[in-house]
Coordinates of N, CA, C and O in Angstrom, one line a residue:
X1 N 110.3 93.3 77.2 CA 111.1 94.5 77.0 C 112.3 94.3 78.0 O 112.0 94.1 79.3
X2 N 113.5 94.7 77.6 CA 114.7 94.6 78.6 C 114.8 95.9 79.3 O 114.3 97.0 78.9
X3 N 115.7 95.9 80.3 CA 116.1 97.1 81.0 C 116.9 98.0 80.2 O 117.2 99.1 80.6
X4 N 117.5 97.5 79.1 CA 118.4 98.4 78.2 C 117.6 99.4 77.5 O 118.2 100.3 76.8
X5 N 116.3 99.4 77.5 CA 115.5 100.4 76.7 C 115.6 101.8 77.4 O 115.3 101.9 78.5
X6 N 115.9 102.8 76.6 CA 115.9 104.1 77.0 C 114.5 104.6 76.9 O 113.9 104.5 75.9
X7 N 113.9 105.1 78.0 CA 112.6 105.6 78.1 C 112.6 107.1 78.4 O 113.1 107.5 79.4
X8 N 112.1 107.9 77.4 CA 112.1 109.4 77.5 C 110.7 109.9 77.7 O 109.9 109.6 76.8
X9 N 110.4 110.6 78.7 CA 109.1 111.1 79.0 C 108.3 110.1 79.9 O 108.8 109.2 80.5
X10 N 107.0 110.4 80.0 CA 106.1 109.7 80.9 C 105.5 108.5 80.1 O 104.5 108.8 79.3
X11 N 106.1 107.3 80.1 CA 105.6 106.3 79.4 C 105.2 105.2 80.4 O 106.0 104.4 80.9
X12 N 103.8 105.1 80.8 CA 103.5 104.2 81.9 C 103.8 102.7 81.4 O 103.8 102.4 80.2
X13 N 103.9 101.8 82.4 CA 104.2 100.5 82.1 C 103.1 99.9 81.2 O 103.5 99.0 80.4
X14 N 101.9 100.2 81.4 CA 100.8 99.6 80.5 C 101.1 100.0 79.0 O 100.8 99.2 78.2
X15 N 101.5 101.2 78.8 CA 101.8 101.7 77.5 C 103.0 101.0 77.0 O 103.0 100.5 75.8
X16 N 104.0 100.9 77.7 CA 105.2 100.1 77.3 C 104.9 98.7 76.9 O 105.3 98.1 75.9
X17 N 104.1 98.1 77.7 CA 103.7 96.7 77.3 C 102.8 96.6 76.1 O 103.1 95.8 75.2
X18 N 102.0 97.6 75.8 CA 101.1 97.6 74.7 C 102.0 97.9 73.4 O 101.9 97.1 72.4
X19 N 102.9 98.8 73.5 CA 103.8 99.1 72.4 C 104.7 98.0 72.0 O 104.9 97.7 70.9
X20 N 105.3 97.4 73.0 CA 106.1 96.3 72.9 C 105.3 95.1 72.2 O 105.8 94.4 71.3
X21 N 104.0 95.0 72.6 CA 103.2 93.9 71.9 C 103.0 94.2 70.4 O 103.1 93.2 69.7
X22 N 102.9 95.4 70.1 CA 102.8 95.7 68.6 C 104.1 95.3 67.8 O 104.0 94.7 66.9
X23 N 105.2 95.7 68.5 CA 106.5 95.4 67.8 C 106.7 93.9 67.7 O 107.2 93.3 66.7
X24 N 106.4 93.1 68.8 CA 106.6 91.7 68.8 C 105.6 91.0 67.8 O 106.0 90.0 67.2
X25 N 104.4 91.5 67.7 CA 103.4 91.0 66.8 C 103.8 91.2 65.4 O 103.7 90.3 64.5
X26 N 104.4 92.4 65.1 CA 105.0 92.7 63.8 C 106.1 91.7 63.4 O 106.3 91.2 62.3
X27 N 107.0 91.5 64.5 CA 108.1 90.6 64.3 C 107.6 89.1 63.9 O 108.1 88.5 63.0
X28 N 106.7 88.7 64.7 CA 106.1 87.3 64.4 C 105.5 87.2 63.1 O 105.6 86.2 62.4
X29 N 104.8 88.2 62.7 CA 104.1 88.2 61.4 C 105.1 88.2 60.2 O 104.9 87.5 59.3
X30 N 106.2 89.0 60.4 CA 107.3 89.0 59.4 C 107.8 87.5 59.4 O 108.0 87.0 58.2
X31 N 108.2 87.1 60.5 CA 108.9 85.7 60.5 C 107.9 84.6 60.0 O 108.4 83.6 59.4
X32 N 106.6 84.8 60.2 CA 105.7 83.7 59.9 C 105.3 83.9 58.4 O 104.5 83.2 57.8
X33 N 105.8 85.1 57.8 CA 105.4 85.4 56.4 C 103.8 85.6 56.3 O 103.3 85.0 55.3
X34 N 103.2 86.3 57.2 CA 101.8 86.5 57.3 C 101.5 88.0 57.0 O 101.5 88.8 57.9
X35 N 101.2 88.3 55.7 CA 101.0 89.8 55.4 C 99.8 90.4 56.0 O 99.7 91.6 56.4
X36 N 98.7 89.6 56.3 CA 97.5 90.1 56.9 C 97.9 90.5 58.5 O 97.6 91.6 58.9
X37 N 98.5 89.6 59.1 CA 98.9 89.8 60.6 C 99.9 91.1 60.6 O 99.7 91.8 61.5
X38 N 100.8 91.1 59.6 CA 101.7 92.2 59.6 C 101.0 93.5 59.4 O 101.1 94.5 60.2
X39 N 100.1 93.6 58.5 CA 99.3 94.8 58.2 C 98.4 95.2 59.3 O 98.1 96.4 59.5
X40 N 98.0 94.2 60.1 CA 97.1 94.6 61.2 C 97.7 95.4 62.3 O 97.0 95.9 63.2
X41 N 99.1 95.4 62.3 CA 99.8 96.2 63.4 C 99.8 97.7 63.0 O 100.2 98.5 63.7
X42 N 99.3 98.0 61.8 CA 99.3 99.4 61.4 C 97.9 100.0 61.4 O 96.9 99.2 61.3
X43 N 97.9 101.3 61.6 CA 96.6 102.0 61.6 C 96.0 101.9 60.2 O 96.7 101.8 59.2
X44 N 94.6 102.1 60.1 CA 94.1 102.2 58.8 C 94.7 103.3 58.0 O 95.0 103.1 56.8
X45 N 94.9 104.5 58.6 CA 95.6 105.5 57.9 C 97.0 105.5 58.5 O 97.2 105.8 59.6
X46 N 98.0 105.3 57.6 CA 99.3 105.2 58.1 C 100.3 105.7 57.0 O 99.8 105.7 55.8
X47 N 101.5 105.9 57.3 CA 102.5 106.1 56.4 C 103.7 105.3 56.7 O 104.4 105.5 57.7
X48 N 104.0 104.3 55.8 CA 105.2 103.5 56.1 C 106.1 103.4 55.0 O 105.7 103.2 53.8
X49 N 107.4 103.6 55.2 CA 108.5 103.4 54.2 C 109.3 102.3 54.5 O 110.0 102.2 55.7
X50 N 109.3 101.3 53.6 CA 110.1 100.0 53.9 C 111.6 100.2 53.7 O 112.0 101.3 53.2
X51 N 112.4 99.2 53.9 CA 113.9 99.3 53.7 C 114.3 99.5 52.3 O 115.4 99.9 52.1
X52 N 113.4 99.3 51.4 CA 113.7 99.6 50.0 C 113.3 101.0 49.6 O 113.4 101.4 48.4
X53 N 112.7 101.8 50.5 CA 112.3 103.2 50.3 C 111.0 103.3 49.6 O 110.6 104.4 49.2
X54 N 110.2 102.2 49.7 CA 108.9 102.3 49.0 C 107.9 102.6 50.1 O 108.0 102.1 51.2
X55 N 107.0 103.6 49.9 CA 106.0 104.0 50.8 C 104.7 103.4 50.6 O 104.2 103.4 49.5
X56 N 104.1 102.9 51.6 CA 102.6 102.5 51.7 C 101.9 103.4 52.5 O 102.4 103.7 53.7
X57 N 100.7 103.9 52.1 CA 99.9 104.8 52.9 C 98.7 104.4 53.5 O 97.9 105.2 54.0
X58 N 98.4 103.1 53.6 CA 97.3 102.6 54.4 C 97.5 101.1 54.7 O 98.4 100.4 54.0
X59 N 96.7 100.6 55.6 CA 96.8 99.2 55.9 C 96.7 98.3 54.7 O 97.4 97.2 54.6
X60 N 95.8 98.5 53.9 CA 95.6 97.6 52.7 C 96.7 97.6 51.8 O 97.2 96.5 51.3
X61 N 97.4 98.7 51.5 CA 98.6 98.8 50.7 C 99.7 98.0 51.3 O 100.5 97.4 50.6
X62 N 99.9 98.0 52.6 CA 100.9 97.3 53.3 C 100.7 95.8 53.0 O 101.6 95.1 52.7
X63 N 99.4 95.3 53.3 CA 99.2 93.9 53.1 C 99.4 93.5 51.6 O 99.9 92.4 51.3
X64 N 98.9 94.3 50.6 CA 99.1 94.1 49.3 C 100.5 94.0 48.9 O 100.9 93.1 48.0
X65 N 101.4 94.8 49.3 CA 102.8 94.8 49.0 C 103.5 93.6 49.7 O 104.3 92.9 49.1
X66 N 103.1 93.4 50.9 CA 103.8 92.4 51.8 C 103.6 90.9 51.3 O 104.5 90.1 51.4
X67 N 102.4 90.7 50.9 CA 102.1 89.2 50.4 C 103.0 88.8 49.4 O 103.8 87.8 49.5
X68 N 103.2 89.4 48.2 CA 104.1 89.0 47.1 C 105.5 89.1 47.6 O 106.4 88.3 47.2
X69 N 105.9 90.1 48.4 CA 107.4 90.2 48.8 C 107.7 89.1 49.7 O 108.9 88.6 49.6
X70 N 106.8 88.7 50.6 CA 107.1 87.6 51.4 C 107.2 86.2 50.7 O 107.8 85.2 51.3
X71 N 106.6 86.1 49.5 CA 106.7 84.9 48.7 C 107.9 85.0 47.8 O 108.2 83.9 47.2
X72 N 108.5 86.1 47.6 CA 109.7 86.2 46.7 C 110.9 86.6 47.4 O 111.5 85.9 48.1
X73 N 111.3 87.9 47.3 CA 112.6 88.3 47.9 C 112.8 88.2 49.4 O 113.9 88.2 49.9
X74 N 111.7 88.3 50.1 CA 111.8 88.1 51.6 C 111.5 86.7 52.1 O 111.4 86.5 53.3
X75 N 111.3 85.8 51.2 CA 110.9 84.5 51.5 C 111.8 83.7 52.5 O 111.3 83.1 53.4
X76 N 113.1 84.0 52.4 CA 114.1 83.3 53.3 C 114.6 84.4 54.3 O 115.8 84.2 54.9
X77 N 114.0 85.5 54.6 CA 114.4 86.5 55.5 C 113.7 86.3 56.8 O 112.5 86.3 56.8
X78 N 114.4 86.5 57.9 CA 113.9 86.5 59.2 C 114.6 87.5 60.1 O 115.7 87.9 59.7
X79 N 114.0 87.9 61.1 CA 114.7 89.1 61.9 C 114.2 88.9 63.4 O 113.1 88.4 63.7
X80 N 115.0 89.5 64.2 CA 114.6 89.8 65.6 C 114.4 91.2 65.7 O 115.4 92.0 65.3
X81 N 113.4 91.7 66.4 CA 113.1 93.2 66.5 C 113.3 93.5 68.1 O 112.7 93.0 68.9
X82 N 114.4 94.4 68.3 CA 114.7 94.8 69.7 C 114.3 96.2 69.9 O 115.0 97.1 69.2
X83 N 113.5 96.6 70.8 CA 113.2 98.0 71.1 C 114.4 98.5 71.9 O 114.9 98.0 72.8
X84 N 114.9 99.7 71.4 CA 116.1 100.4 72.1 C 115.7 101.7 72.8 O 116.3 102.2 73.6
X85 N 114.5 102.3 72.3 CA 114.2 103.6 72.8 C 112.7 103.8 72.6 O 112.1 103.5 71.7
X86 N 112.1 104.4 73.7 CA 110.7 104.8 73.6 C 110.7 106.3 74.0 O 111.3 106.7 75.0
X87 N 110.0 107.1 73.2 CA 110.0 108.5 73.4 C 108.5 108.9 73.4 O 107.9 108.8 72.3
X88 N 108.1 109.5 74.4 CA 106.7 110.1 74.5 C 106.7 111.3 73.6 O 107.4 112.3 74.0
X89 N 105.9 111.3 72.7 CA 105.7 112.5 71.7 C 104.6 113.3 72.3 O 104.6 114.6 72.3
X90 N 103.5 112.7 72.7 CA 102.3 113.3 73.3 C 101.6 112.2 74.1 O 101.8 111.0 73.8
X91 N 100.7 112.5 74.9 CA 99.8 111.4 75.5 C 99.3 110.4 74.4 O 98.7 110.9 73.5
X92 N 99.5 109.1 74.5 CA 99.0 108.2 73.6 C 99.7 108.1 72.3 O 99.3 107.5 71.4
X93 N 100.9 108.8 72.2 CA 101.7 108.7 71.0 C 103.2 108.5 71.4 O 103.8 109.3 72.1
X94 N 103.8 107.3 70.9 CA 105.0 107.0 71.3 C 105.9 106.8 70.1 O 105.6 106.0 69.2
X95 N 107.1 107.3 70.1 CA 108.2 107.0 69.0 C 109.0 105.9 69.6 O 109.4 105.8 70.7
X96 N 109.1 104.8 68.7 CA 109.8 103.6 69.1 C 111.0 103.3 68.1 O 110.8 103.2 66.9
X97 N 112.3 103.3 68.7 CA 113.4 103.0 67.9 C 113.6 101.5 68.1 O 113.6 101.0 69.1
X98 N 113.7 100.8 67.0 CA 113.9 99.2 67.0 C 115.2 99.0 66.1 O 115.4 99.5 65.1
X99 N 115.9 98.0 66.7 CA 117.1 97.4 65.9 C 116.6 96.1 65.4 O 116.1 95.3 66.2
X100 N 116.7 95.9 64.1 CA 116.3 94.7 63.5 C 117.7 93.8 63.2 O 118.5 94.3 62.6
X101 N 117.7 92.7 63.7 CA 118.9 91.8 63.5 C 118.5 90.6 62.6 O 117.5 89.9 63.0
X102 N 119.2 90.4 61.6 CA 118.8 89.3 60.6 C 119.0 87.9 61.5 O 120.1 87.7 62.1
X103 N 118.1 86.9 61.3 CA 118.3 85.6 61.9 C 118.0 84.6 60.8 O 117.4 84.8 59.7
X104 N 118.2 83.4 61.3 CA 117.7 82.2 60.5 C 116.3 81.8 60.9 O 115.7 82.6 61.8
X105 N 115.6 80.9 60.3 CA 114.3 80.6 60.7 C 114.1 80.1 62.2 O 113.1 80.3 62.8
X106 N 115.2 79.7 62.8 CA 115.2 79.3 64.2 C 115.4 80.5 65.1 O 115.4 80.3 66.4
X107 N 115.7 81.7 64.6 CA 115.9 82.8 65.4 C 117.3 83.1 65.8 O 117.7 84.0 66.6
X108 N 118.3 82.3 65.2 CA 119.7 82.6 65.4 C 120.3 83.6 64.6 O 120.0 83.6 63.3
X109 N 121.1 84.6 65.1 CA 121.6 85.7 64.2 C 122.5 85.1 63.1 O 123.2 84.1 63.2
X110 N 122.3 85.8 61.9 CA 123.1 85.4 60.7 C 123.7 86.7 60.1 O 123.3 87.9 60.6
X111 N 124.6 86.6 59.2 CA 125.2 87.8 58.5 C 124.1 88.4 57.7 O 123.2 87.7 57.2
X112 N 124.1 89.7 57.5 CA 123.2 90.3 56.5 C 123.0 91.7 57.1 O 123.5 92.2 58.1
X113 N 122.1 92.4 56.2 CA 121.7 93.8 56.6 C 120.9 93.8 57.9 O 120.1 92.9 58.0
X114 N 121.1 94.8 58.7 CA 120.3 95.0 59.8 C 119.4 96.0 59.5 O 119.4 96.7 58.5
X115 N 118.3 96.4 60.4 CA 117.4 97.4 60.2 C 117.4 98.4 61.4 O 117.6 98.0 62.5
X116 N 117.4 99.6 61.0 CA 117.2 100.7 62.0 C 115.9 101.4 61.8 O 115.7 101.9 60.7
X117 N 115.0 101.1 62.6 CA 113.5 101.4 62.3 C 113.0 102.3 63.3 O 113.3 102.2 64.5
X118 N 112.1 103.3 62.8 CA 111.4 104.2 63.7 C 109.9 104.0 63.4 O 109.6 104.1 62.3
X119 N 109.2 103.6 64.5 CA 107.8 103.5 64.4 C 107.2 104.6 65.3 O 107.7 104.9 66.4
X120 N 106.1 105.3 64.8 CA 105.3 106.1 65.7 C 104.1 105.3 65.9 O 103.3 104.9 65.0
X121 N 103.8 104.9 67.2 CA 102.7 104.1 67.6 C 101.8 104.9 68.5 O 102.2 105.6 69.4
X122 N 100.5 104.8 68.1 CA 99.5 105.6 68.9 C 98.3 104.8 69.2 O 98.0 103.8 68.5
X123 N 97.6 105.2 70.2 CA 96.4 104.5 70.5 C 95.3 104.9 69.6 O 95.0 106.1 69.5
X124 N 94.7 103.8 69.0 CA 93.6 104.0 68.0 C 92.3 103.4 68.5 O 92.4 102.6 69.6
X125 N 91.2 103.6 67.9 CA 90.0 102.9 68.4 C 90.1 101.4 68.5 O 89.5 100.8 69.3
X126 N 90.9 100.8 67.6 CA 91.2 99.4 67.6 C 92.4 98.9 68.3 O 93.0 97.8 68.0
X127 N 92.9 99.7 69.2 CA 94.2 99.4 69.9 C 95.4 100.2 69.5 O 95.3 101.2 68.7
X128 N 96.5 99.9 70.0 CA 97.8 100.5 69.7 C 98.2 100.0 68.3 O 98.3 98.9 68.1
X129 N 98.6 101.1 67.5 CA 98.9 100.8 66.0 C 100.0 101.7 65.6 O 100.2 102.8 66.1
X130 N 100.7 101.3 64.6 CA 101.8 102.1 63.9 C 101.0 103.0 63.1 O 100.3 102.7 62.2
X131 N 101.3 104.3 63.3 CA 100.7 105.3 62.3 C 101.7 105.9 61.4 O 101.2 106.5 60.4
X132 N 102.9 105.8 61.7 CA 104.0 106.2 60.7 C 105.3 105.5 61.0 O 105.5 105.1 62.1
X133 N 106.1 105.3 60.1 CA 107.4 104.6 60.3 C 108.3 104.6 59.1 O 107.9 104.9 57.9
X134 N 109.6 104.3 59.4 CA 110.6 104.2 58.4 C 111.6 103.0 58.8 O 112.0 103.1 59.9
X135 N 111.9 102.2 57.8 CA 112.8 101.1 58.1 C 114.0 101.4 57.2 O 113.9 101.7 56.0
X136 N 115.1 101.5 57.7 CA 116.4 101.8 57.0 C 117.3 100.5 57.2 O 117.6 100.1 58.3
X137 N 117.8 100.0 56.0 CA 118.7 98.9 56.0 C 120.1 99.5 56.3 O 120.5 100.5 55.7
X138 N 120.8 98.9 57.2 CA 122.2 99.3 57.6 C 123.1 98.1 57.7 O 122.7 96.9 57.9
X139 N 124.4 98.4 57.5 CA 125.4 97.4 57.7 C 125.4 96.9 59.1 O 125.0 97.6 60.0
X140 N 125.8 95.7 59.3 CA 125.9 95.1 60.8 C 126.9 96.0 61.6 O 127.9 96.5 61.1
X141 N 126.4 96.3 62.8 CA 127.3 97.2 63.7 C 128.7 96.5 63.9 O 128.7 95.3 63.9
X142 N 129.7 97.3 64.1 CA 131.0 96.8 64.4 C 131.0 96.1 65.7 O 130.3 96.4 66.7
X143 N 131.7 95.0 65.8 CA 131.8 94.1 67.0 C 132.6 94.9 68.1 O 133.4 95.7 67.9

């Protein structure tokens, strides 16, 4: 995590590290086209709306949707996920704003839609997991 991250509230360093780990694991899973690893970053009970506006309401639904998507329209899509804000909502519950930048397979930025994503990540019995989120596709920011 870089020092550019706006942190609002009491977010201990150990929590920052855990939450960043979830976001980076999600990025790796997306870029590796691994729907199981991607879904494992979500809580069993979750609410996720993807960039197409489709909602999945549990970990299994996310894996079920992601597998075919990663083999078809997302096959050649890669991204870098950068955390820009952490907001403590309650102890053990963090809102995380992420900017997604499209990249090529080597991680170099390319033209394309960006993502403005909000994750709500909370401590679960099996670790820190995304419990709710929304991904919004946006035009590239002006230079």
